[in-house]
PDB file of C-alpha atoms and ligand atoms in Angstrom:
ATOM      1  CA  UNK A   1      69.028 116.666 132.003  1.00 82.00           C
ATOM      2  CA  UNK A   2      72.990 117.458 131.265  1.00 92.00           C
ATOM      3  CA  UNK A   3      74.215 113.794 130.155  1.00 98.00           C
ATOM      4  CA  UNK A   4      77.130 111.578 131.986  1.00 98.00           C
ATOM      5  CA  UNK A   5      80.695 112.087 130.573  1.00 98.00           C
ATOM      6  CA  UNK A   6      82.209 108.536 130.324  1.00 98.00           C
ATOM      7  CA  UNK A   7      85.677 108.222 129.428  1.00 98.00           C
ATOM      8  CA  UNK A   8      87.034 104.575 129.005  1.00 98.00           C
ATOM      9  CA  UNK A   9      90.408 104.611 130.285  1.00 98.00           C
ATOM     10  CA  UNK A  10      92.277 102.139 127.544  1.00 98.00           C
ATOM     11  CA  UNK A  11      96.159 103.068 127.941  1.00 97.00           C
ATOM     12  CA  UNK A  12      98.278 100.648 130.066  1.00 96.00           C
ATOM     13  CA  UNK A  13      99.195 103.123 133.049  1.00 94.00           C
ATOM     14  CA  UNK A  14      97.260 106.186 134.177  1.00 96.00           C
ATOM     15  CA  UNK A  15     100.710 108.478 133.354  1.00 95.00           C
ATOM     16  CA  UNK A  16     101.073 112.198 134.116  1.00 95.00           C
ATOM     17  CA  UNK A  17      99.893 113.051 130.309  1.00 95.00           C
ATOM     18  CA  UNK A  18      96.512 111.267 130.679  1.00 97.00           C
ATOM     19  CA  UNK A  19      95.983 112.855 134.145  1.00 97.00           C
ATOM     20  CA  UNK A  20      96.765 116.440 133.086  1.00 98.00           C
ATOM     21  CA  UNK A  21      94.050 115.659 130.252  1.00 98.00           C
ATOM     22  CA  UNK A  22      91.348 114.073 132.859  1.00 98.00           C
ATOM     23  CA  UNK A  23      92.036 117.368 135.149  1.00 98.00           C
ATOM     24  CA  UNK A  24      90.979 119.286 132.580  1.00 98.00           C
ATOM     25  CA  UNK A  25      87.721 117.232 131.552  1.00 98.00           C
ATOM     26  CA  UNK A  26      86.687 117.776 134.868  1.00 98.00           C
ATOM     27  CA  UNK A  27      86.665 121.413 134.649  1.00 98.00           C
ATOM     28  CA  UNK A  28      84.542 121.232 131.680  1.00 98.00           C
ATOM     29  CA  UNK A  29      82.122 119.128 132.706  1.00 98.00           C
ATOM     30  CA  UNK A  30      82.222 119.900 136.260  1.00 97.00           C
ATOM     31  CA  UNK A  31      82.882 116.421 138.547  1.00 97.00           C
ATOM     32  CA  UNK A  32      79.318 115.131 139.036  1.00 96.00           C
ATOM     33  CA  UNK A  33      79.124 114.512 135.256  1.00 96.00           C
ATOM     34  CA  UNK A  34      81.443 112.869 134.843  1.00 98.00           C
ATOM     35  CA  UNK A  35      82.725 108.887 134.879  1.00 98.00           C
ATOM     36  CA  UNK A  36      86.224 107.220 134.578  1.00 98.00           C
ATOM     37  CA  UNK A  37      85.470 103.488 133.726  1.00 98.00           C
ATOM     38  CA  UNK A  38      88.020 100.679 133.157  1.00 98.00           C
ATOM     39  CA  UNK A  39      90.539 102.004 136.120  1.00 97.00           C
ATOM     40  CA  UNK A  40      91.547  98.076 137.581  1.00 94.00           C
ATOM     41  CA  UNK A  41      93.813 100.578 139.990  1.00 93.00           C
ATOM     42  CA  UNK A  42      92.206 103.784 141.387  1.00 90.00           C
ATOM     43  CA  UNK A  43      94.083 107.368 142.857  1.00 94.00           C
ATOM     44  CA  UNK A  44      93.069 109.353 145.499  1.00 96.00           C
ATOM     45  CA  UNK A  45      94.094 112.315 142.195  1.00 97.00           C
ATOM     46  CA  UNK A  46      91.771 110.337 140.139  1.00 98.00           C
ATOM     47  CA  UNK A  47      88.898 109.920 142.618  1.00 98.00           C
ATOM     48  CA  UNK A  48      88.978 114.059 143.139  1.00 98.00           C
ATOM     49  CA  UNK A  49      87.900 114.409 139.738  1.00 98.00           C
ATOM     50  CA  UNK A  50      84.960 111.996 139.068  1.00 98.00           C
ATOM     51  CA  UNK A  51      83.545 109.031 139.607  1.00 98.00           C
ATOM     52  CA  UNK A  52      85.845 106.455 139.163  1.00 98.00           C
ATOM     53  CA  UNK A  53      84.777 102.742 138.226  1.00 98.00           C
ATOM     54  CA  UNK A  54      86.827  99.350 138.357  1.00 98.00           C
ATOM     55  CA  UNK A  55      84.399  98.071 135.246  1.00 98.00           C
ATOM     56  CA  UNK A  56      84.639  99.280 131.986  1.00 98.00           C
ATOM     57  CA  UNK A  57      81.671 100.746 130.205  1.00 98.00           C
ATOM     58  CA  UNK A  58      81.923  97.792 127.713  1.00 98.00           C
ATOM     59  CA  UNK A  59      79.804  95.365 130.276  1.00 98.00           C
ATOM     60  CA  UNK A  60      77.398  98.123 131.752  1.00 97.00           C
ATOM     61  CA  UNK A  61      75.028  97.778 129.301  1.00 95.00           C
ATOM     62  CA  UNK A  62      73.697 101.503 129.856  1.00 98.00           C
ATOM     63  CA  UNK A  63      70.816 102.748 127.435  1.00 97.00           C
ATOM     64  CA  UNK A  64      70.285 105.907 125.688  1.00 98.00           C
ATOM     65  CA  UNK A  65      74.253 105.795 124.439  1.00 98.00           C
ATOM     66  CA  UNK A  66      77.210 107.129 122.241  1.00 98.00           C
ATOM     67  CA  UNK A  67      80.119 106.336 121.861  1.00 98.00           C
ATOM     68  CA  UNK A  68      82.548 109.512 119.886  1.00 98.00           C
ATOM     69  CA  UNK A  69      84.405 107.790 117.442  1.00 98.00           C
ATOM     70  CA  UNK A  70      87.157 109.257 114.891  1.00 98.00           C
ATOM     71  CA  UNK A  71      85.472 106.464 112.392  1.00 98.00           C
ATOM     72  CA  UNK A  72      81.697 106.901 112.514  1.00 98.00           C
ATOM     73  CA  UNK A  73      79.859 107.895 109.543  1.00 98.00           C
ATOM     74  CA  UNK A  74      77.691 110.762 111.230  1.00 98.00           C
ATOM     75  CA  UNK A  75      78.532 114.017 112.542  1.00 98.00           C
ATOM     76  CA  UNK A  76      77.360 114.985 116.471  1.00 98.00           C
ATOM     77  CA  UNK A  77      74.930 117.525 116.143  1.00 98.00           C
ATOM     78  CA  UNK A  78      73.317 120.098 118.595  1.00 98.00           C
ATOM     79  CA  UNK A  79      70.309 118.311 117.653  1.00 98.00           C
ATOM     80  CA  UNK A  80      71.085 114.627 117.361  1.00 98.00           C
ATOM     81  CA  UNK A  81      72.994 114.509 121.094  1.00 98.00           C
ATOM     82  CA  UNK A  82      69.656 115.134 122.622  1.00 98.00           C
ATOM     83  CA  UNK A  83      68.495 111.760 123.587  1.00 97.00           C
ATOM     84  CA  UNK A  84      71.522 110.562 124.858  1.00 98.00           C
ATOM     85  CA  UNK A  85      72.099 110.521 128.538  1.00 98.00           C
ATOM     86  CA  UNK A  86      75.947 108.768 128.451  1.00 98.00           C
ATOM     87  CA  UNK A  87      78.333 110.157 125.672  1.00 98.00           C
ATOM     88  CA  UNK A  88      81.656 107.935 125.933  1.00 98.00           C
ATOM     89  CA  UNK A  89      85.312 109.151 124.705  1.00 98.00           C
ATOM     90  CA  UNK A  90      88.072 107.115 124.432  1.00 98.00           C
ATOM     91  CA  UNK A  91      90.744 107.754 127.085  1.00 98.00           C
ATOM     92  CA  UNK A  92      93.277 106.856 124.073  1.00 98.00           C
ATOM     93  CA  UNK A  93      96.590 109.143 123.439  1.00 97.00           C
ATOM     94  CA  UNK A  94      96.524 110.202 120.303  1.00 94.00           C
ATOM     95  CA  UNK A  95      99.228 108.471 118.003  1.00 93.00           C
ATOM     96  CA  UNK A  96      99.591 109.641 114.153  1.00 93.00           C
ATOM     97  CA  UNK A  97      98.835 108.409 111.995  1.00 94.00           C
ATOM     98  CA  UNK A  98      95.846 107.116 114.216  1.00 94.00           C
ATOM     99  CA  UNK A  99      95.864 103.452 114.928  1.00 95.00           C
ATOM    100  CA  UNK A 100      91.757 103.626 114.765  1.00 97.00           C
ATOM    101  CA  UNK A 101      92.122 102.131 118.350  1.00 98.00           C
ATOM    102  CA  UNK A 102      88.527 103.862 119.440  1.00 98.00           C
ATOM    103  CA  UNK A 103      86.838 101.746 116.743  1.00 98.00           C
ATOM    104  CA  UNK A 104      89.181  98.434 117.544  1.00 98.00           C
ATOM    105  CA  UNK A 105      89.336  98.968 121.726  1.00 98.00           C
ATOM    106  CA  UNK A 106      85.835 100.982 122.142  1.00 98.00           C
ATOM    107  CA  UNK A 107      83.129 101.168 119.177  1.00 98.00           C
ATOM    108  CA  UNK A 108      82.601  97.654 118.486  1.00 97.00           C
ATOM    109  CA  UNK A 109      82.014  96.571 121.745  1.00 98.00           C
ATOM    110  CA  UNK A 110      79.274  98.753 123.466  1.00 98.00           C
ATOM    111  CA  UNK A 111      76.574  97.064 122.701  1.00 95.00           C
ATOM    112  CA  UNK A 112      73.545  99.403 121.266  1.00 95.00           C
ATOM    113  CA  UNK A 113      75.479 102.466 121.502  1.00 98.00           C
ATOM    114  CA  UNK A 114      75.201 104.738 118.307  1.00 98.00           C
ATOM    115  CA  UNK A 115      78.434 106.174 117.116  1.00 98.00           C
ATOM    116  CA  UNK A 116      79.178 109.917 116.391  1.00 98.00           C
ATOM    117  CA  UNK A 117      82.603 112.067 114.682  1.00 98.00           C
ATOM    118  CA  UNK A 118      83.405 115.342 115.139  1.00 98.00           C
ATOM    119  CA  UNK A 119      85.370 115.915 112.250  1.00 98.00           C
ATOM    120  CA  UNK A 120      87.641 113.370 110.757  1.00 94.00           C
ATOM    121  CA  UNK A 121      90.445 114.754 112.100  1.00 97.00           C
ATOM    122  CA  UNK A 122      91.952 113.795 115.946  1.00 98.00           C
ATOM    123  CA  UNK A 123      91.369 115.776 119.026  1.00 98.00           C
ATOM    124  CA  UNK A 124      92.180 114.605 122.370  1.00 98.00           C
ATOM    125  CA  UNK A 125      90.428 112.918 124.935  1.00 98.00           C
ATOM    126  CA  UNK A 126      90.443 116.442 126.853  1.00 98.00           C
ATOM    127  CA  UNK A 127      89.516 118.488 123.829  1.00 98.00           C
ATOM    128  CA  UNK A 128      86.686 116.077 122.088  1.00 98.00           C
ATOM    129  CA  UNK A 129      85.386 116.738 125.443  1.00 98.00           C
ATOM    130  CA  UNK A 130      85.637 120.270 125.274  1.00 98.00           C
ATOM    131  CA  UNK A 131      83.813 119.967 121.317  1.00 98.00           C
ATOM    132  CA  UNK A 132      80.984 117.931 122.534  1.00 98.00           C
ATOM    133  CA  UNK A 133      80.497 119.745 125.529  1.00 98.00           C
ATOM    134  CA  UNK A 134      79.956 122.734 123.238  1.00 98.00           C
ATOM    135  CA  UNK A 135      77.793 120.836 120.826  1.00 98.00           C
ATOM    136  CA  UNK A 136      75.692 119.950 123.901  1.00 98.00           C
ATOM    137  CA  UNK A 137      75.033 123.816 124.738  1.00 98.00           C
ATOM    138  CA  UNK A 138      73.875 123.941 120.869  1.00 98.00           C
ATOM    139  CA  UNK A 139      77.342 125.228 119.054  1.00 98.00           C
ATOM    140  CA  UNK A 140      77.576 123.368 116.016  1.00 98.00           C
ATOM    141  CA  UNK A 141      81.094 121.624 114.980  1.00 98.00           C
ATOM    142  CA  UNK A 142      81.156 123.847 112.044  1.00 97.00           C
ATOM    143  CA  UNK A 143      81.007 126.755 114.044  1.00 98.00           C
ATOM    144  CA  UNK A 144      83.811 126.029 116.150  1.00 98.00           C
ATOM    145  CA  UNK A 145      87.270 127.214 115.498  1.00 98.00           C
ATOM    146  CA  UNK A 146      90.163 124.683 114.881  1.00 98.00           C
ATOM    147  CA  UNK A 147      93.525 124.239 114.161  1.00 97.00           C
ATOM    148  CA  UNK A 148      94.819 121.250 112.643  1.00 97.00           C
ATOM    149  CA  UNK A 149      98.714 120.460 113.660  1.00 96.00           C
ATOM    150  CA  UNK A 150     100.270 122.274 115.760  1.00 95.00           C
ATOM    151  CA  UNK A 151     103.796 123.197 117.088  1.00 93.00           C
ATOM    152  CA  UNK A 152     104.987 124.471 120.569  1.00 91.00           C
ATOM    153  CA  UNK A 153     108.112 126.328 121.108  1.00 89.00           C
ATOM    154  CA  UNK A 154     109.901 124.392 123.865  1.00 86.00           C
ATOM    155  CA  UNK A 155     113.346 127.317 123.374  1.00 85.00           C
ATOM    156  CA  UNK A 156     115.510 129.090 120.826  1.00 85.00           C
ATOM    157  CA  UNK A 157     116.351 126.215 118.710  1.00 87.00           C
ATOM    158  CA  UNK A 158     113.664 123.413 120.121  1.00 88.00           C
ATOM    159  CA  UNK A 159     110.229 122.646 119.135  1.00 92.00           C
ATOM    160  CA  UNK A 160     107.419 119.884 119.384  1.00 92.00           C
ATOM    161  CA  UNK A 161     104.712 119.127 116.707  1.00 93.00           C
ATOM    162  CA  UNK A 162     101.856 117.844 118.064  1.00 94.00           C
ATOM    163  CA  UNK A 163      99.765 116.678 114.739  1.00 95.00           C
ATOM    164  CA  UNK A 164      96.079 116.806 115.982  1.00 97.00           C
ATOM    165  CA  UNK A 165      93.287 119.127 115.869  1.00 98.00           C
ATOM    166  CA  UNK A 166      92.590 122.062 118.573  1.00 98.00           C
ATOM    167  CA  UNK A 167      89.990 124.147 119.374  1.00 98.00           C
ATOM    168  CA  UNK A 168      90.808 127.614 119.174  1.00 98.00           C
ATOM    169  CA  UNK A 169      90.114 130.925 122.061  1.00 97.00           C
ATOM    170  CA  UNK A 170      89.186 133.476 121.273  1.00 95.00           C
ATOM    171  CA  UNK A 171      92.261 135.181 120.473  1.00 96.00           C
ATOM    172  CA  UNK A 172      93.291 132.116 118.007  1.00 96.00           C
ATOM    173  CA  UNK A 173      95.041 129.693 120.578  1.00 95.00           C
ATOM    174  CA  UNK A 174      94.786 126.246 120.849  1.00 97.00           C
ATOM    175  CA  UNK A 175      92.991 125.773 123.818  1.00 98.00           C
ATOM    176  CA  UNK A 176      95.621 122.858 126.189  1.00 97.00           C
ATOM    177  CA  UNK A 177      96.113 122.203 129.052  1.00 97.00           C
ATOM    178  CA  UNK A 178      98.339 124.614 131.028  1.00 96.00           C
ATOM    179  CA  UNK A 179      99.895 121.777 132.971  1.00 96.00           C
ATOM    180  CA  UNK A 180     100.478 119.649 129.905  1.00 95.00           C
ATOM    181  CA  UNK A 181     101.752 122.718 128.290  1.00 94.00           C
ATOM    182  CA  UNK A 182     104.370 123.498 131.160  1.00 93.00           C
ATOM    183  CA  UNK A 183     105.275 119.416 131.053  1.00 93.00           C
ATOM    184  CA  UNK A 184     106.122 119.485 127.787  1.00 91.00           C
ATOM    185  CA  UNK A 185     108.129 122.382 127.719  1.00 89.00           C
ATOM    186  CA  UNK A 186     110.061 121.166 130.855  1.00 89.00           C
ATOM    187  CA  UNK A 187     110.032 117.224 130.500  1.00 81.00           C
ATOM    188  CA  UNK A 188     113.462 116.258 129.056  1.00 68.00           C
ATOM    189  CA  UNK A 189     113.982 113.576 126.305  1.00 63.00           C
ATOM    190  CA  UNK A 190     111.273 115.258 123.592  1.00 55.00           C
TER     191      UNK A 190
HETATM  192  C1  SAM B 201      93.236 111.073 121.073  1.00 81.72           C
HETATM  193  S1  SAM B 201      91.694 110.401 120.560  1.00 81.72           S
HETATM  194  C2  SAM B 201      92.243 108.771 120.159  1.00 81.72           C
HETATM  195  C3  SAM B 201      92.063 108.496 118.714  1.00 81.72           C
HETATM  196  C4  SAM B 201      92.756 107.217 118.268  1.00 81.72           C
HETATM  197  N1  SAM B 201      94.054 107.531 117.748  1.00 81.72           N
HETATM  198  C5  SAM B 201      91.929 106.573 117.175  1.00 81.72           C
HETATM  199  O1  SAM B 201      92.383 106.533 116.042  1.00 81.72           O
HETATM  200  O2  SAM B 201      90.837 106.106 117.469  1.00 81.72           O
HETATM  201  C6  SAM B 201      90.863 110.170 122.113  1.00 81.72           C
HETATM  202  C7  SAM B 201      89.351 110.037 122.033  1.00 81.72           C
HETATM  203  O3  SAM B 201      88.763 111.286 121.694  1.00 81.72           O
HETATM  204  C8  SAM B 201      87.591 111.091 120.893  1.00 81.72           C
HETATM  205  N2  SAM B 201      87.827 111.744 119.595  1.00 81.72           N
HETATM  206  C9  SAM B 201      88.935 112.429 119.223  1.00 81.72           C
HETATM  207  N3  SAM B 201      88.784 112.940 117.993  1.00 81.72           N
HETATM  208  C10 SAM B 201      87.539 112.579 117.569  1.00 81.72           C
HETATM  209  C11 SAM B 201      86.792 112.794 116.372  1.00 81.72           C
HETATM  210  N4  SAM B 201      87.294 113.491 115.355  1.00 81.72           N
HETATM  211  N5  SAM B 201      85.537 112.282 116.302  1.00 81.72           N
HETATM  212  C12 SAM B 201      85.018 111.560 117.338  1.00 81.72           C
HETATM  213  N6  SAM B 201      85.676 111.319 118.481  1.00 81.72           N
HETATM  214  C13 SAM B 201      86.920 111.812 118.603  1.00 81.72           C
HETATM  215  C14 SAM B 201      87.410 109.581 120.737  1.00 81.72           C
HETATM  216  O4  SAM B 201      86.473 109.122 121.686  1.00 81.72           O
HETATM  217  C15 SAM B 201      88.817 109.058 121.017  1.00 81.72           C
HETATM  218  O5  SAM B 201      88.812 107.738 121.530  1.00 81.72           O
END
């Protein structure tokens, strides 16, 4: 059975960024696998992508969990993501250095859930998706391609460094968003 996608919205607003990433989780996983916990005020944008609950995953009590987590001590396997039928992300921007916010706001407080990395260093919500959805089909992490830190080219003389880690295509690009991409080449004020 493919397992339930849960990702714990934790930022204050549900902002253009974290939608852009949430758009793209849901063409990963596909919509019916996929839950949005946490949300006190839903979207009609939201609702087209998942299933979208007021209540956050950290009173559900669900069984058979895990929780990814930049912290935890083991690495998500092929094998060891087997038995679990809900894997839960943080919906958390990343922020450098990391704040350890998915321990602090997530990890400690799902009760019976086992924790899981992938790596040590930070992906996004959308792209530690992307990683365990791969690890699911029976990719290991180590056989992944990533780039740590990387910078996009917003014109001649303008850049932005975004210092996380990205999958990789096959052609050696990080694999983003294409609307996040185009907003943060167009948004003013980077
Ligand atoms: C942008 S990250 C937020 C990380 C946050 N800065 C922290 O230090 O916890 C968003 C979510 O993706 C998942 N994630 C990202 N990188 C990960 C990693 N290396 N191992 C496990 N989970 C990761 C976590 O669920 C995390 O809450």
């Amino acid at each position: 059975m493919k397992p339930i996608y849960i990702i714990e919205h934790l930022e204050p607003e549900l902002g253009p960024w974290c939608m852009f990433e949430y758009e793209r989780i849901a063409e990963i996983v596909g919509k019916d696998n996929l839950w949005f916990t946490n949300i006190p005020q839903s979207t009609k944008e939201l609702e087209a992508l998942g299933i979208v609950k007021k209540e956050s995953v950290k009173t559900m009590h669900l069984q058979n969990t895990c929780v990814l987590d930049p912290e935890a001590k083991e690495l998500l396997t092929p094998n060891n993501v087997k038995p679990y039928q809900y894997l839960i992300i943080g919906g958390i921007l990343g922020d450098y250095p990391p704040k350890k916010r998915t321990t602090k706001e997530l990890t400690q407080f799902v009760k019976g859930a086992d924790a899981y990395h992938i790596g040590k260093k930070q992906f996004s919500t959308d792209n530690a998706v992307y990683i365990v959805n791969q690890i699911v089909k029976g990719t290991p992490f180590t056989s992944i391609k990533t780039k740590y830190k990387i910078s996009i080219k917003v014109d001649d003389i303008a850049s932005i460094d975004l210092p996380y880690c990205y999958p990789l295509d096959n052609k050696g690009n990080p694999l983003m968003s294409h609307k996040l991409l185009h907003y943060l080449k167009t948004k003013e004020g980077f």
